[in-house]
Coordinates of C-alpha atoms and ligand atoms in Angstrom, one line a residue:
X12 CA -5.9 -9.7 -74.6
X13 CA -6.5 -10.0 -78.6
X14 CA -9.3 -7.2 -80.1
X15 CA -10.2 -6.2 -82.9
X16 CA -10.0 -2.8 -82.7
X17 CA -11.4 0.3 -85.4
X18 CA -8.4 2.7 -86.3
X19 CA -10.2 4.2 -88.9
X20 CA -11.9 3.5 -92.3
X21 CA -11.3 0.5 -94.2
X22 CA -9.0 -0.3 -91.2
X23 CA -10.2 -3.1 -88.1
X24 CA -7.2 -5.0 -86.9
X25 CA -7.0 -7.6 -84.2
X26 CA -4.5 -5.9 -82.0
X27 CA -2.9 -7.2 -78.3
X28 CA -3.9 -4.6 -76.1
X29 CA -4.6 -4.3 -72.4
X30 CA -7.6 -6.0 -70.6
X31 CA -9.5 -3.3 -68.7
X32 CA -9.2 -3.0 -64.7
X33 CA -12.1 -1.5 -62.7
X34 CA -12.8 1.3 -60.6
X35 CA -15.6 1.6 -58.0
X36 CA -19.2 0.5 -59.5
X37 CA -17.9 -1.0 -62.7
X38 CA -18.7 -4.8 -63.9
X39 CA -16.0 -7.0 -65.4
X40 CA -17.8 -9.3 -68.2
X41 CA -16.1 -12.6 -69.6
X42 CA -17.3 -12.1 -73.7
X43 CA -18.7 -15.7 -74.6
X44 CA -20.5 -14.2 -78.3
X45 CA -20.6 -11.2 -79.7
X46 CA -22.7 -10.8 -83.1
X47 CA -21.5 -8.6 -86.1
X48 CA -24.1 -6.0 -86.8
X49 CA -24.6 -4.1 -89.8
X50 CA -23.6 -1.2 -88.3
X51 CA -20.3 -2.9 -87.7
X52 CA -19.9 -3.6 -91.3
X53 CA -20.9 0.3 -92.3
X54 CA -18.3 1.5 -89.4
X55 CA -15.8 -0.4 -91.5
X56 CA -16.4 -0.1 -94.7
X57 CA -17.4 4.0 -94.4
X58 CA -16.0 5.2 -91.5
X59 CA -18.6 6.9 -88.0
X60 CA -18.0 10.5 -87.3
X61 CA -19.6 9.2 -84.0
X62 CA -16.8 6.9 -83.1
X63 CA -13.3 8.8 -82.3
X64 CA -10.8 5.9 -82.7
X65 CA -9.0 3.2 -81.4
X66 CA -12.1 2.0 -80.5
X67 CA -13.1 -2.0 -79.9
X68 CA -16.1 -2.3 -81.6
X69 CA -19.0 -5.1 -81.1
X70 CA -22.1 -4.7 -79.2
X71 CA -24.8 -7.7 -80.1
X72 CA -22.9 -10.0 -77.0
X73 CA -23.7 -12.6 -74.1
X74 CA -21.1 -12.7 -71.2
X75 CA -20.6 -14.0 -68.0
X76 CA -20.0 -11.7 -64.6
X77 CA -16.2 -12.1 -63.8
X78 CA -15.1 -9.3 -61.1
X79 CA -17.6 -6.7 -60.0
X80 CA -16.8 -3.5 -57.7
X81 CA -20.7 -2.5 -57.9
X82 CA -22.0 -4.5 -54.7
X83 CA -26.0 -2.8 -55.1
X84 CA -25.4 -4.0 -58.9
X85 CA -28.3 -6.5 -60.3
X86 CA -25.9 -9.1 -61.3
X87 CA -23.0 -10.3 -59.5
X88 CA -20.2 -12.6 -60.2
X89 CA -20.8 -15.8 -62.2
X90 CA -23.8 -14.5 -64.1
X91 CA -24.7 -14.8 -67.4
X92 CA -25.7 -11.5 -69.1
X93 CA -27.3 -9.8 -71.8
X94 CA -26.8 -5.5 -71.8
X95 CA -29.0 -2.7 -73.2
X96 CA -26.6 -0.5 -74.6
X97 CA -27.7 2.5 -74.0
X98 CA -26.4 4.8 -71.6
X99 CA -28.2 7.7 -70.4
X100 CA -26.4 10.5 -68.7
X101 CA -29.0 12.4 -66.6
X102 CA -32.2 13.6 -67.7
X103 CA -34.5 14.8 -70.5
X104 CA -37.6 15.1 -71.8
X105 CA -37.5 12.1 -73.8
X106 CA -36.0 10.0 -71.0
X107 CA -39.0 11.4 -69.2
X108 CA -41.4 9.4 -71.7
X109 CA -39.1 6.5 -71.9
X110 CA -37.4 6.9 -75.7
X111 CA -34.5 7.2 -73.9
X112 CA -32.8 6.4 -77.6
X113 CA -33.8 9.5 -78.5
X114 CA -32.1 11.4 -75.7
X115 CA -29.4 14.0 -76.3
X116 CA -27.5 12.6 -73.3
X117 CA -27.3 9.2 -74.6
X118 CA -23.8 7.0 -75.1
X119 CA -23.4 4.0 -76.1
X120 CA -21.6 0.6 -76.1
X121 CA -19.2 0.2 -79.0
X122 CA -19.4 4.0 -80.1
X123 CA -18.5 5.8 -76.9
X124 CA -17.5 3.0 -75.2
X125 CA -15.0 0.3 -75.6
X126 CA -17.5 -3.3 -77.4
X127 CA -17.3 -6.9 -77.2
X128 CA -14.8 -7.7 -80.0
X129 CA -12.3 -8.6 -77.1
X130 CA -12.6 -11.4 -74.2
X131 CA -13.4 -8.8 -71.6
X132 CA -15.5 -5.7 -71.5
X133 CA -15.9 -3.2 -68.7
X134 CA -19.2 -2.3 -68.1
X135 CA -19.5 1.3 -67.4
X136 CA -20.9 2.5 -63.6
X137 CA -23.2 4.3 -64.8
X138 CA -25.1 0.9 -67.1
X139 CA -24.4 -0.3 -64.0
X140 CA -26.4 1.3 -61.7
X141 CA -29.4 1.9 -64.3
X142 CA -29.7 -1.9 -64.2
X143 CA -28.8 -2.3 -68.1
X144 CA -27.4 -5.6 -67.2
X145 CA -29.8 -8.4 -68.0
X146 CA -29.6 -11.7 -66.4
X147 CA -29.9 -14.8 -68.5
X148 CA -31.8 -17.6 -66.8
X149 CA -32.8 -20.3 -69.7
X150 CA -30.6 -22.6 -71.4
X151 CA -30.5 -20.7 -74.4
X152 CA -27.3 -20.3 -76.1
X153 CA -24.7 -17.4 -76.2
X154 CA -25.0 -16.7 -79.9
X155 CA -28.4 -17.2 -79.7
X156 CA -28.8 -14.5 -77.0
X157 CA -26.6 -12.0 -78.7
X158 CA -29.6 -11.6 -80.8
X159 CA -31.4 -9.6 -77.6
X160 CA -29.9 -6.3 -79.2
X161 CA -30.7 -6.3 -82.8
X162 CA -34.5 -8.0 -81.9
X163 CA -34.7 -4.8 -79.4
X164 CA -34.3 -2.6 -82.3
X165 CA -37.0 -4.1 -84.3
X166 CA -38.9 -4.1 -81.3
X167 CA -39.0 -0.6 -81.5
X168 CA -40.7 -0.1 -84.5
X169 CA -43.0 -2.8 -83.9
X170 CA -44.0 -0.8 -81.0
X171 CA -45.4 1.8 -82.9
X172 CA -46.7 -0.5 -86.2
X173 CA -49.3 -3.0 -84.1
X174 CA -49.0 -5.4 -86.5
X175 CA -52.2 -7.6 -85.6
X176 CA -54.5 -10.4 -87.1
X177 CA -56.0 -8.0 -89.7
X178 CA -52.6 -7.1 -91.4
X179 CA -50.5 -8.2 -94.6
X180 CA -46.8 -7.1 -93.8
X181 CA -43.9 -6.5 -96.4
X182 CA -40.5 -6.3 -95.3
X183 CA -37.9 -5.1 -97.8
X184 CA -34.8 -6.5 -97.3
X185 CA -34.4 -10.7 -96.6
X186 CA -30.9 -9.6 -94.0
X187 CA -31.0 -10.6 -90.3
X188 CA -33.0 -7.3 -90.0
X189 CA -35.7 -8.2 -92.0
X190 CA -35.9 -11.4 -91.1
X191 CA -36.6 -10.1 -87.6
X192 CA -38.9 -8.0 -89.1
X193 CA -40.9 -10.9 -90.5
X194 CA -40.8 -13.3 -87.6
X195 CA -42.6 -10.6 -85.5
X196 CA -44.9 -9.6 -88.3
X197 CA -45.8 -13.7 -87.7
X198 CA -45.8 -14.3 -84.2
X199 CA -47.9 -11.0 -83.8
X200 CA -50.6 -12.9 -86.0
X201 CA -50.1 -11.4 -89.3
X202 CA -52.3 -12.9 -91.9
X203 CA -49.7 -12.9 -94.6
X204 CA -46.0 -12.1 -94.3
X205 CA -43.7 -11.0 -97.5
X206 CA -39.8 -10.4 -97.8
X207 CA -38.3 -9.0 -101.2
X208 CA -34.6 -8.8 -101.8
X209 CA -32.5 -8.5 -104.9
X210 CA -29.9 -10.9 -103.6
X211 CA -31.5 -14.7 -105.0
X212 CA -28.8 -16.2 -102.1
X213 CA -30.9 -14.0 -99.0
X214 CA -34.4 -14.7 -100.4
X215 CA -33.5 -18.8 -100.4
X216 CA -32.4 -18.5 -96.5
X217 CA -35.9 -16.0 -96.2
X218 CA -37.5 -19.7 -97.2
X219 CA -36.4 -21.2 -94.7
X220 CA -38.4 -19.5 -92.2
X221 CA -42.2 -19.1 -91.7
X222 CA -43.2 -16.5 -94.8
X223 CA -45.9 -16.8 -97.3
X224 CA -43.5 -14.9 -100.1
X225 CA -40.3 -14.4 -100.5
X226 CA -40.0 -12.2 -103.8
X227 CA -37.4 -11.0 -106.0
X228 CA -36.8 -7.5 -106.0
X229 CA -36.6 -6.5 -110.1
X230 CA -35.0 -3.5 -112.0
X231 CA -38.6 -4.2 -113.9
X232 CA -40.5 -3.1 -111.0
X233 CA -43.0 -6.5 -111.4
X234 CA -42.0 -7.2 -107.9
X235 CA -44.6 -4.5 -106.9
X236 CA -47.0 -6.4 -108.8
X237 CA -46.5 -9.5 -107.1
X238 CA -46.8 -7.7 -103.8
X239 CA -50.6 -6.5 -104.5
X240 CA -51.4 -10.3 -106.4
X241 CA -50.4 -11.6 -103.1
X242 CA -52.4 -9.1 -101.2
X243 CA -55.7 -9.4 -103.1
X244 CA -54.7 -6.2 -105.2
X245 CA -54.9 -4.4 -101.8
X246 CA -51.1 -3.6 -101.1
X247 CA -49.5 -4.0 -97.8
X248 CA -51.0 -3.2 -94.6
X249 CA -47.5 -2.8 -92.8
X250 CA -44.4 -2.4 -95.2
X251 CA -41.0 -1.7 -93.4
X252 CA -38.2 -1.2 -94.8
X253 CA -34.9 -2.6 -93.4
X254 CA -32.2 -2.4 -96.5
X255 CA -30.4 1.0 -97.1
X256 CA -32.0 2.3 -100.4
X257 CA -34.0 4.6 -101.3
X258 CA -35.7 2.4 -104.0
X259 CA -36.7 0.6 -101.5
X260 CA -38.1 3.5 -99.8
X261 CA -40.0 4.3 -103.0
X262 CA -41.2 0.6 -103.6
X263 CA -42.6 0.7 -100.1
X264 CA -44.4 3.8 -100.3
X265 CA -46.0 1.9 -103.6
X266 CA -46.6 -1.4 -102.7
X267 CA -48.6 -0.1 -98.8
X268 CA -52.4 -0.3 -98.8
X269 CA -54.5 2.9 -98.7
X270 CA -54.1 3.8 -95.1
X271 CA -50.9 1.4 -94.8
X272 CA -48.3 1.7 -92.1
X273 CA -44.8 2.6 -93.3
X274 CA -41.5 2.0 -91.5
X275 CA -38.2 3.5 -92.7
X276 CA -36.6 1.3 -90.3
X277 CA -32.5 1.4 -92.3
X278 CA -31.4 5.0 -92.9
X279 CA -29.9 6.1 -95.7
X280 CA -26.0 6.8 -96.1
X281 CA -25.2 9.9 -94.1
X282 CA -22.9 11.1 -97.3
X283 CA -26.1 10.7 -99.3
X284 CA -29.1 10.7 -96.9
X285 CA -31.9 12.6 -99.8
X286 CA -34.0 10.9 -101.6
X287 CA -36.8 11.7 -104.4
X288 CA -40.0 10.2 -103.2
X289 CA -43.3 10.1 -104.5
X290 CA -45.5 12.1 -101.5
X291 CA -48.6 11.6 -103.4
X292 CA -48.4 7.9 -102.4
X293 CA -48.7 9.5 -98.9
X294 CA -50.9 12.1 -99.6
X295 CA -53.9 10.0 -101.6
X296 CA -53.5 6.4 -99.6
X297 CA -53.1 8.3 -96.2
X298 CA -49.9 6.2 -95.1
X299 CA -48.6 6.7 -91.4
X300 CA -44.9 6.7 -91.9
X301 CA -43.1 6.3 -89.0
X302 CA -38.6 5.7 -88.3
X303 CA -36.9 4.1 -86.1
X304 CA -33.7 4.7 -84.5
X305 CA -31.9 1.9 -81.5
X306 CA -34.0 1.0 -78.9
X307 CA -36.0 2.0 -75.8
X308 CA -35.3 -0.3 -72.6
X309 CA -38.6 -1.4 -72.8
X310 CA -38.0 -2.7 -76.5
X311 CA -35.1 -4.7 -74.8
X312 CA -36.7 -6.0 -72.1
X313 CA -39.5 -7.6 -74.8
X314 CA -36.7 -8.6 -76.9
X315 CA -34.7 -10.4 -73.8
X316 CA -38.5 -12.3 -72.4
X317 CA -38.8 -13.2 -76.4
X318 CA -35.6 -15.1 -76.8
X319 CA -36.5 -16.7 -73.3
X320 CA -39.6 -17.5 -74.1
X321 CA -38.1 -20.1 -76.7
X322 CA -40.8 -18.6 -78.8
X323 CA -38.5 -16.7 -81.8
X324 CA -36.9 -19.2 -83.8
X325 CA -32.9 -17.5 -82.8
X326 CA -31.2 -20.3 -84.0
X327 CA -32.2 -20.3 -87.6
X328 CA -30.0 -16.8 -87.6
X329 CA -27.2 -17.6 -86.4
X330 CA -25.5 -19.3 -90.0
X331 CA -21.6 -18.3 -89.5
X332 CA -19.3 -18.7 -85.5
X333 CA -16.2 -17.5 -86.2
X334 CA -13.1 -16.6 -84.2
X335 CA -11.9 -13.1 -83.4
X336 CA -9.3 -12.7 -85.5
X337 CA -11.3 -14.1 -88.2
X338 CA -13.5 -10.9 -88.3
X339 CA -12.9 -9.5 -91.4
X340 CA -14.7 -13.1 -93.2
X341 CA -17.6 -11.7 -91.4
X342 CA -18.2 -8.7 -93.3
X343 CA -17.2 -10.2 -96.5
X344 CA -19.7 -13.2 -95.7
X345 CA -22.7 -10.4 -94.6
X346 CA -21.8 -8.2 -98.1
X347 CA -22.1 -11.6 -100.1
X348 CA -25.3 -12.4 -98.3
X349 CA -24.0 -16.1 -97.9
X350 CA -24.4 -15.4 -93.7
X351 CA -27.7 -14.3 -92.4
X352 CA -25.7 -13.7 -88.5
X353 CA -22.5 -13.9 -88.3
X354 CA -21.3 -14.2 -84.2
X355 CA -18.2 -13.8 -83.4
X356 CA -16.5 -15.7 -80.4
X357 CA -13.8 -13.6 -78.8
Ligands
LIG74 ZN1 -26.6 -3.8 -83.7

């Protein structure tokens, strides 16, 4: 079968190389979609200490049950599926309190584990018998449903944010991400919603959805001005941050409302993770900063009843389909910020 496989930085290339066979417990899946996630992008362009190549990256996918040796398994042949990626091996204090994302004896799909860049992907025993298979019962699309993953992860910080009826939400960053962000911010009943970006191309596709704002990050700094005109001088009563910057980071800190919630949802680049922040912002407006890192089960299962629901508008994201061995016009149409998602159909 055709993958594209990661050899290394700078260095994806759609190889022939052989379809996986199973051993007792495992799950053969038939990939239908498999979206490109940012992370995908960042492998490539910067290399993942976490991932030893060749590896076969992709892990935003909707597949269909082909072969199954796991006869107790959840799903069986002829299913359509959707996976939490996580793998937890054994037990820990953190699995205990269900954040099993932040166990230490966590794997996962596309970094320890062969992705979805490829027609067929073996589904470890072990996802297997922890029932990370999810079965997909509505009409909704493949692409569309690849979206269970990313939505997961912005379900995890939503978790701990409770955006409600009261609030005023800024989210930095107008990519896929932060369009999540925003649509949650909404259909959690958030008064006003804002997106800044400094790409003009993202913040006319932010438009397109249901925002009050979509503003213009400037090197001028007005754009935290507009966020507190919109807010009636208040600030933001949520702000997350989902764009890799620590300007951002700074501009959120800023533009939250005394006793604001703050969400460092992107991380910085690991070469260059420190950044010079103005704590008093924290200190005087008591702010409740909060990260966020994957996803609990619990954040997926939300996510997957969401896109079921019909209720999160999934097929505004999708802009780009492309074929496998067209992958690398994926990243260069997520740097550009002419796609919003690009899915990929192996
Ligand atoms: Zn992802």
């Amino acid at each position: 079968m055709q993958a594209a496989v990661y050899l290394g930085k700078e260095n994806i290339q759609v190889l022939e190389v052989e379809p996986p066979t199973l051993e007792d417990g495992e799950v053969l899946l038939r990939v239908h979609a498999c979206s490109v996630c940012g992370t995908d992008l960042r492998t490539y362009r910067h290399g993942d200490k976490k991932i030893t190549p060749p590896r076969i990256l992709g892990h935003e996918f909707c597949a269909t049950v082909v072969e199954s040796r796991a006869p107790d398994a959840n799903v069986s042949v002829g299913d359509r599926v959707v996976m939490y990626i996580v793998l937890v091996h054994g037990s820990d204090r953190y699995v205990e309190m269900g954040r099993e994302n932040l166990s230490g004896h966590r794997t996962t799909i596309s970094y320890h584990h062969d992705g979805a860049f490829a027609p067929y992907l073996k589904v470890p025993a072990l996802a297997v018998q922890r029932g990370n298979l999810f079965r997909v019962t509505s009409e909704i699309s493949n692409e569309q449903m690849s979206l269970a993953e990313p939505l997961g992860c912005c379900m995890n910080a939503h978790s701990r944010l409770g955006v409600g009826l009261k609030d005023t939400v800024a989210v930095f960053g107008a990519g896929p991400i932060g369009m999540m962000h925003a649509c949650l911010a909404r259909l959690q009943g958030a008064q006003k919603v804002i997106v800044l970006d400094t790409n003009p191309a993202r913040l006319a596709m932010a438009r397109r959805f249901d925002i009050d704002a979509a503003v213009q990050v400037r090197p001028d700094g007005s754009h935290r001005e507009e966020v507190r005109a919109l807010t009636n001088g208040f600030g933001a009563d949520v702000t997350i941050v989902a764009v890799s910057s620590a300007a951002a980071q700074n501009d959120a800190l800023d533009v939250a409302a005394r006793a604001g919630r703050v969400n460092f949802f992107a991380g910085l680049p690991k070469s260059n993770p420190m950044a010079s922040l103005d704590v008093n912002q924290i200190h005087y407006k008591e702010l409740v900063i909060s990260g966020s890192y994957s996803e609990k089960k619990s954040d997926f299962q939300a996510s997957f009843a969401l896109l079921h629901s019909g209720r999160f508008p999934a097929d505004r994201f999708i802009t780009h389909t492309l074929p496998l061995p067209r992958i690398h016009e994926a990243f260069e149409l997520m740097e550009s910020g002419a796609a919003l998602k690009v899915c990929i159909l192996p």
